[in-house]
Short mmCIF file of C-alpha atoms in Angstrom, two decimals:
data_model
loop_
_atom_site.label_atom_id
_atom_site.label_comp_id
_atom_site.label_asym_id
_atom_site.label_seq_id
_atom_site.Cartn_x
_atom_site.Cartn_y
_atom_site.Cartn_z
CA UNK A 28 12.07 3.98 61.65
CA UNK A 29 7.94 4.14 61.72
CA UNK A 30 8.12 5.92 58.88
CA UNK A 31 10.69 3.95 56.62
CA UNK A 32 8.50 0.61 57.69
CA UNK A 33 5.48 2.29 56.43
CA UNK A 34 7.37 4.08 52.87
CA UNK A 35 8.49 -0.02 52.60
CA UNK A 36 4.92 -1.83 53.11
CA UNK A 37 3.79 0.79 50.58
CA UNK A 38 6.01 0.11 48.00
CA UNK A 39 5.14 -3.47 48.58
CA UNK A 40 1.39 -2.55 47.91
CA UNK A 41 1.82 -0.72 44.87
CA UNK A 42 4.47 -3.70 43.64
CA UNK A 43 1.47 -6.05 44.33
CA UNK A 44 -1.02 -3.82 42.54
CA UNK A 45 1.05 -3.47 39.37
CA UNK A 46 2.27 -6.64 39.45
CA UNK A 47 -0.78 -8.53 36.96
CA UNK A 48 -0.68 -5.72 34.59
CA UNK A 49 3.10 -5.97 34.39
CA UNK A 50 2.55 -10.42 34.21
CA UNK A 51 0.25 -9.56 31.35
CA UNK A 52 2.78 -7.24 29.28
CA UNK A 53 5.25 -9.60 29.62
CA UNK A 54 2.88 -12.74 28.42
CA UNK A 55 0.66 -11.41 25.89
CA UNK A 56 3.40 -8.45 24.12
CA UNK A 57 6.83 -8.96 25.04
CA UNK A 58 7.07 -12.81 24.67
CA UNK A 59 5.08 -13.15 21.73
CA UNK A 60 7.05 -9.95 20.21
CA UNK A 61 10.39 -11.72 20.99
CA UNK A 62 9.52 -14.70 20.21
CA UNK A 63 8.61 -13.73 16.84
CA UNK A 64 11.53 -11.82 16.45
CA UNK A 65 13.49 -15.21 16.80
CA UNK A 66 11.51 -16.75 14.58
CA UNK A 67 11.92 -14.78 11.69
CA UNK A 68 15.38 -16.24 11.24
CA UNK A 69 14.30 -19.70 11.29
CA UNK A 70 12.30 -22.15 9.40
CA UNK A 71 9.45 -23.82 11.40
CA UNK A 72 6.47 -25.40 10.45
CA UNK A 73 4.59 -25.68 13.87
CA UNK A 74 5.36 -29.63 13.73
CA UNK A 75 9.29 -30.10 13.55
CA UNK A 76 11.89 -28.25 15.44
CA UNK A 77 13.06 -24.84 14.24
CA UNK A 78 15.52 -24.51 11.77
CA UNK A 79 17.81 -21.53 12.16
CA UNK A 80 18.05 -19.87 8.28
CA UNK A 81 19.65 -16.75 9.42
CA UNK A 82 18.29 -13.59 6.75
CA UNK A 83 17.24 -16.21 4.39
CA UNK A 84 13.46 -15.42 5.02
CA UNK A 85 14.13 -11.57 4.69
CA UNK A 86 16.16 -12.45 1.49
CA UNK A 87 13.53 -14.41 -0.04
CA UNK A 88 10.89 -11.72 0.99
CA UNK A 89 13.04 -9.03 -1.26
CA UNK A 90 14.56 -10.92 -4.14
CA UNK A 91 12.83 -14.16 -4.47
CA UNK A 92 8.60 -13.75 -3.53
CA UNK A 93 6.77 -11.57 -6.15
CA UNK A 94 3.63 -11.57 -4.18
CA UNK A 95 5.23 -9.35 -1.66
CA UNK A 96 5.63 -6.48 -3.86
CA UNK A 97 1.89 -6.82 -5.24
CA UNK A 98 0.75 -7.34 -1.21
CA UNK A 99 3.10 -3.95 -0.85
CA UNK A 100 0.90 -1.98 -3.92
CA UNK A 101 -2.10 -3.34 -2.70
CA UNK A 102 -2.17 -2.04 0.39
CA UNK A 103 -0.48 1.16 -0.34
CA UNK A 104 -3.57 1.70 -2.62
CA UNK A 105 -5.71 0.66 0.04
CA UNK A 106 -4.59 2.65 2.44
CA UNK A 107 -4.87 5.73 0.35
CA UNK A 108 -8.50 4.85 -0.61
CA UNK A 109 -8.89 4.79 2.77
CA UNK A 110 -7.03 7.35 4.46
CA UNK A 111 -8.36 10.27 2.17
CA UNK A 112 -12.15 9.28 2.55
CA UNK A 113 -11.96 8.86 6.38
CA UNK A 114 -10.09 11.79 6.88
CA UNK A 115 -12.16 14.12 4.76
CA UNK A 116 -15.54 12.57 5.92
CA UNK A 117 -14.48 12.74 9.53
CA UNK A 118 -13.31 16.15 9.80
CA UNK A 119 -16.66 17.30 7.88
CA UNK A 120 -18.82 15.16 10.24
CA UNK A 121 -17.26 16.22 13.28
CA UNK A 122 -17.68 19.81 12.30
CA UNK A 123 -21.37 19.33 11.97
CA UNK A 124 -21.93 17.93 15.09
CA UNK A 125 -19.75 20.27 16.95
CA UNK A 126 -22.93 22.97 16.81
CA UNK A 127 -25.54 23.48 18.27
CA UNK A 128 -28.31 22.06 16.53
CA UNK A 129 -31.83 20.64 16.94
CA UNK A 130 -31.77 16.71 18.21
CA UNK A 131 -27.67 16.75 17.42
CA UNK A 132 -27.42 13.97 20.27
CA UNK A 133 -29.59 11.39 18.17
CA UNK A 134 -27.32 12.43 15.12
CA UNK A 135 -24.45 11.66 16.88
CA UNK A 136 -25.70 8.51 18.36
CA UNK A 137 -26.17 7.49 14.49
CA UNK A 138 -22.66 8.51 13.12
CA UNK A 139 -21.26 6.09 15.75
CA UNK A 140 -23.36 3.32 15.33
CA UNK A 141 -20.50 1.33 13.08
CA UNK A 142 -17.96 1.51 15.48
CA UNK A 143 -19.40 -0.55 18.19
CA UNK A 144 -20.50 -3.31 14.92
CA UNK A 145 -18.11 -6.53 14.42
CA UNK A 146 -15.61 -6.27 11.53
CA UNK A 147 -16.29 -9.56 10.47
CA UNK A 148 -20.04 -9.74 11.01
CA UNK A 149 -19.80 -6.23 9.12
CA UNK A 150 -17.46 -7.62 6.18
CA UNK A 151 -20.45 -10.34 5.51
CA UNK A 152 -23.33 -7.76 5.39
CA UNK A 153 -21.40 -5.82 3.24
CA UNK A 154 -20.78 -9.09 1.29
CA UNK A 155 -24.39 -9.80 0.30
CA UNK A 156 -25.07 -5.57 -0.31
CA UNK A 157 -22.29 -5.90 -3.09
CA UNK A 158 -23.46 -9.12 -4.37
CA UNK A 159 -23.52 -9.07 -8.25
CA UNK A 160 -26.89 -10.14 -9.51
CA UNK A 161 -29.29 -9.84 -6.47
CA UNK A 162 -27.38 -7.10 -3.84
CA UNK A 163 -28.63 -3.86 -2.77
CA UNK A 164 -26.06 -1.63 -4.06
CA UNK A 165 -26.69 -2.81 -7.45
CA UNK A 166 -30.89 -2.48 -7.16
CA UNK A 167 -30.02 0.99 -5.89
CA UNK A 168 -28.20 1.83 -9.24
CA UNK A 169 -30.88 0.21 -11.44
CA UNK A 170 -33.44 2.26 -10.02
CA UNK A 171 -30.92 5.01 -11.07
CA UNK A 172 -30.38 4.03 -14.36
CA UNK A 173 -26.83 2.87 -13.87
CA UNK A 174 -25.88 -0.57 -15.17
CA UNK A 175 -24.68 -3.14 -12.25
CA UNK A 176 -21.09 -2.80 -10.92
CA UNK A 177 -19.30 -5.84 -10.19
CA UNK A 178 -18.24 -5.22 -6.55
CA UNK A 179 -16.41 -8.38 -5.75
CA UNK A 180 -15.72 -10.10 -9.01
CA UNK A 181 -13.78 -7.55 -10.40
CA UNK A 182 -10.14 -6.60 -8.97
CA UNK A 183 -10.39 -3.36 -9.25
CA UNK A 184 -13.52 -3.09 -8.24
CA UNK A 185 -13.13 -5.63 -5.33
CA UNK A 186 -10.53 -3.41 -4.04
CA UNK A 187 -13.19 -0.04 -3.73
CA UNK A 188 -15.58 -2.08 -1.73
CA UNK A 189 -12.88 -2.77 0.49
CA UNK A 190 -12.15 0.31 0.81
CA UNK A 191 -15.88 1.77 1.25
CA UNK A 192 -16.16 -1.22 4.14
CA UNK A 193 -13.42 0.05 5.54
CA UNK A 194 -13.82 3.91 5.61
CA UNK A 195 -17.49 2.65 7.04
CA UNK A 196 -15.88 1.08 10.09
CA UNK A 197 -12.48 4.05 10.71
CA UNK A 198 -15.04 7.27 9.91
CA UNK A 199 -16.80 6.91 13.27
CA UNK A 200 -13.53 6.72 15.70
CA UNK A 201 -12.16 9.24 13.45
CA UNK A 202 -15.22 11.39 14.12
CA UNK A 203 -14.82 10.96 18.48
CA UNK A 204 -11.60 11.84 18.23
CA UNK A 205 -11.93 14.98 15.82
CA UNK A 206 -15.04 16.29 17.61
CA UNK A 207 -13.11 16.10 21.20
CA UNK A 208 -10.36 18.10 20.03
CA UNK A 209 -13.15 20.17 18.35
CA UNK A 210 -15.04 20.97 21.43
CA UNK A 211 -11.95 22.23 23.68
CA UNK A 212 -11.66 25.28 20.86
CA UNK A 213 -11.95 28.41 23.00
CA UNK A 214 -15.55 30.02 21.75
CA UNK A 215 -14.03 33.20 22.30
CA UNK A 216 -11.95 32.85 19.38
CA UNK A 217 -14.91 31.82 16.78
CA UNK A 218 -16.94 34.94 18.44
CA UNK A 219 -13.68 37.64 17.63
CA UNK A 220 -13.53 35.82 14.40
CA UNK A 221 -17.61 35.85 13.47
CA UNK A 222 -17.07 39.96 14.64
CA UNK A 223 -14.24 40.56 12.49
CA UNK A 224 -16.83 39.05 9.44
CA UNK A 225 -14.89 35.90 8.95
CA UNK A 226 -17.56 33.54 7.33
CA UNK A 227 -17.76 30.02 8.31
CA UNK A 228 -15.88 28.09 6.66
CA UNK A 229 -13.08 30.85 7.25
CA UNK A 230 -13.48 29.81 10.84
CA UNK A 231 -12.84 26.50 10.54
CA UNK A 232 -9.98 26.63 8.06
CA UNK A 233 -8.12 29.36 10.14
CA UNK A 234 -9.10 28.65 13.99
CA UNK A 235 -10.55 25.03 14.10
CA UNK A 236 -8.35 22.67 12.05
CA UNK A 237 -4.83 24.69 13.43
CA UNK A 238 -6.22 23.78 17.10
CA UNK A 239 -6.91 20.62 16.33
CA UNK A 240 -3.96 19.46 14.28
CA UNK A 241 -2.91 17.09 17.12
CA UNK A 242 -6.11 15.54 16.75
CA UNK A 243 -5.74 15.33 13.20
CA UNK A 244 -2.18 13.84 13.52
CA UNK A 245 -3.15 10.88 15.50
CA UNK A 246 -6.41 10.41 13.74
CA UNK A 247 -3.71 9.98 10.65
CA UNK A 248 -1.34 7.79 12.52
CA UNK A 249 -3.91 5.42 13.53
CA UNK A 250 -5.75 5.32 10.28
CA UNK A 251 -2.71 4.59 8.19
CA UNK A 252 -1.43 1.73 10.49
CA UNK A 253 -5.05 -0.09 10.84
CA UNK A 254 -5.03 0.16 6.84
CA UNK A 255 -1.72 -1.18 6.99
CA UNK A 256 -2.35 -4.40 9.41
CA UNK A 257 -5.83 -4.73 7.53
CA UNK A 258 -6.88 -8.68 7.36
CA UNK A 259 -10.55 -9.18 9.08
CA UNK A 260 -12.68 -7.36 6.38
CA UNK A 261 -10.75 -8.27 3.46
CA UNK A 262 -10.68 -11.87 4.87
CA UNK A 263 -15.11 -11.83 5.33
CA UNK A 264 -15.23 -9.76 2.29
CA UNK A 265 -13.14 -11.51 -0.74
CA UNK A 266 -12.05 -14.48 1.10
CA UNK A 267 -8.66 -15.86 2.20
CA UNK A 268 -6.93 -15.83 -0.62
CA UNK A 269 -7.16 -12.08 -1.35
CA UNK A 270 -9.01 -11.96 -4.86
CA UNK A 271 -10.19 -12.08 -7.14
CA UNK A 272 -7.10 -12.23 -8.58
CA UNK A 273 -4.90 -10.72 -6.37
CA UNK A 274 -7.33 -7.30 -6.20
CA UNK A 275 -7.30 -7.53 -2.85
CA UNK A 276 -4.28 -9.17 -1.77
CA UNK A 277 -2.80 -7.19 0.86
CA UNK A 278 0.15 -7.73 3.56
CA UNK A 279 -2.83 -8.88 6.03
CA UNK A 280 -4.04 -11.87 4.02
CA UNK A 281 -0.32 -12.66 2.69
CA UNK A 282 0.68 -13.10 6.31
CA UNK A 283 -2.22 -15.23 7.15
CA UNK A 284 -1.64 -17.37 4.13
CA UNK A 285 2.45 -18.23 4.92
CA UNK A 286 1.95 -18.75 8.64
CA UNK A 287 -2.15 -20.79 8.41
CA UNK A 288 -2.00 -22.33 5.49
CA UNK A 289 1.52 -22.81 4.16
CA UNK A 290 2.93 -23.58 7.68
CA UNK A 291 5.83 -21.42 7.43
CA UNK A 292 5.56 -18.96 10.48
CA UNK A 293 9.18 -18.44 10.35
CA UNK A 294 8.54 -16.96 7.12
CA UNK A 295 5.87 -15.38 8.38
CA UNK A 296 7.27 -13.53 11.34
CA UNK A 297 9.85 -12.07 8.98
CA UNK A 298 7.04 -11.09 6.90
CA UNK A 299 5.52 -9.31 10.00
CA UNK A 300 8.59 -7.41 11.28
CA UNK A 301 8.67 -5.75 7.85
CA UNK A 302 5.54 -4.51 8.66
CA UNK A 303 6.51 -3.04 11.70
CA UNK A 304 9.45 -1.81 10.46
CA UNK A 305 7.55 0.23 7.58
CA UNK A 306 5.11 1.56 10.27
CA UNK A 307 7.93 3.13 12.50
CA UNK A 308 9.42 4.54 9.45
CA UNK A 309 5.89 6.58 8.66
CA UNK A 310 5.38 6.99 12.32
CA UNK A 311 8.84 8.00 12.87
CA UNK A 312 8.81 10.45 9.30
CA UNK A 313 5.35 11.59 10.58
CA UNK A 314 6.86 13.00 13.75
CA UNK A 315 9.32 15.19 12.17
CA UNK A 316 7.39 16.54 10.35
CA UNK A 317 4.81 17.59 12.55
CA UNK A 318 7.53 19.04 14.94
CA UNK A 319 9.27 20.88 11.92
CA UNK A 320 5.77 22.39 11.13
CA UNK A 321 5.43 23.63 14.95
CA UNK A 322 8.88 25.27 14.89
CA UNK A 323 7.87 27.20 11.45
CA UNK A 324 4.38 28.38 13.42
#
């Protein structure tokens, strides 16, 4: 009886404990996801009572809103300018700082520097640096010989500096995560490999990236869905309205534009659960094909 009394005030405590972290869930993700959710099938404009439009804002997304496709290229471009970049710089980073080198802790310290920076305080030094007539990047390439670029006034262009910003900002997490997963490699393994005359790079295509393809699965994941939900650089960088042109127009700024500016968050919150719904699609894809490859090892 002792003993069931004391099982029960225990329970209590860890009820109590978990309690605020479960109050929190529920406030800050599982309300606002919901409520969302209800809101993409009505029309609101934050003043007047919503107006239930059943699939009408999904159906005007699709068929009726040509911005949504170029928001859709836009940011499939941009997340391939970014993906490939932060993956490949990463993985070659990390691989360098995973030996054993002279003063390696001060290089490291300097690799992660931009991940503890603001995105938007970032987005605006990066702003003046690609500044046509007077920025850095463009001295640099005159005292190269190379004629100025025009960073942010050309679409194209505009939507490589976003890019370099944002590979700038994802290389360094990329890098913590890589080099972990680098630095729990048995050294046994590179020392039968380095005796068997395996050169270095051998050893790092056959031992380190097949240990570490976890690593390199999430470090995908997470890249591809931060591209994805990308607004806060391209918002400091080109401005709201995702130019010029529509260079940099992606899903980010076109959500921020229907629900902050156009007052239709009903339109808006469709707009969002699309997004979602494409990320668990790659997420989802991206799975099964990672187990498929483990079942062919």
């Amino acid at each position: 009886m002792i003993r069931s009394g004391l099982q029960r005030r225990r329970a209590r405590a860890g009820k109590l404990f978990v309690a605020p972290n479960l109050t929190a869930i529920l406030v800050f993700l599982l309300f606002p996801l919901g409520f969302s959710l209800y809101l993409s099938f009505h029309s609101w404009d934050l003043f007047s009572p919503p107006r239930f439009v059943g699939v009408a804002n999904y159906r005007r997304l699709f068929s009726e809103d040509p911005l949504f496709y170029i928001a859709l290229r836009n940011t499939a471009v941009f997340t391939v300018l970014t993906l490939v970049p932060t993956f490949v710089i990463s993985l070659a980073v990390a691989g360098l700082l995973n030996r054993k080198l002279r003063a390696v802790g001060i290089f490291r310290t300097i690799a992660f520097l931009p991940l503890v920076a603001s995105t938007v305080a970032m987005a605006v030094v990066f702003r003046f640096i690609f500044a046509s007539d007077d920025g850095l990047a463009n001295i640099l390439l005159d005292w190269v010989g190379l004629g100025p670029v025009p960073w942010l006034t050309d679409p194209h262009w505009a939507m490589v500096s976003l890019s370099l910003v944002t590979v700038w900002k994802s290389v360094p997490f990329a890098i913590i995560i890589l080099l972990a997963a680098m630095q729990g490699v048995p050294e046994n393994l590179y020392e039968a490999a380095r005796i068997d005359g395996a050169s270095g790079f051998r050893r790092f295509r056959s031992i380190t990236i097949p240990l570490i393809r976890d690593a390199l699965s999430f470090v995908l994941v997470i890249t591809v869905i931060n591209s994805v939900q990308a607004f806060d650089q391209a918002y400091a960088l080109t401005g709201s309205n995702g130019g010029p042109e529509t260079g940099t127009y992606v899903l980010g700024i076109m959500l921020f534009q229907n629900a902050f500016r156009f007052y239709e968050v009903g339109y808006a919150s469709a707009l969002a659960w699309v997004i979602f719904a494409i990320l668990l699609v790659f997420t989802l894809i991206h799975q099964w094909l990672s187990r498929r490859a483990e079942v062919d090892l």
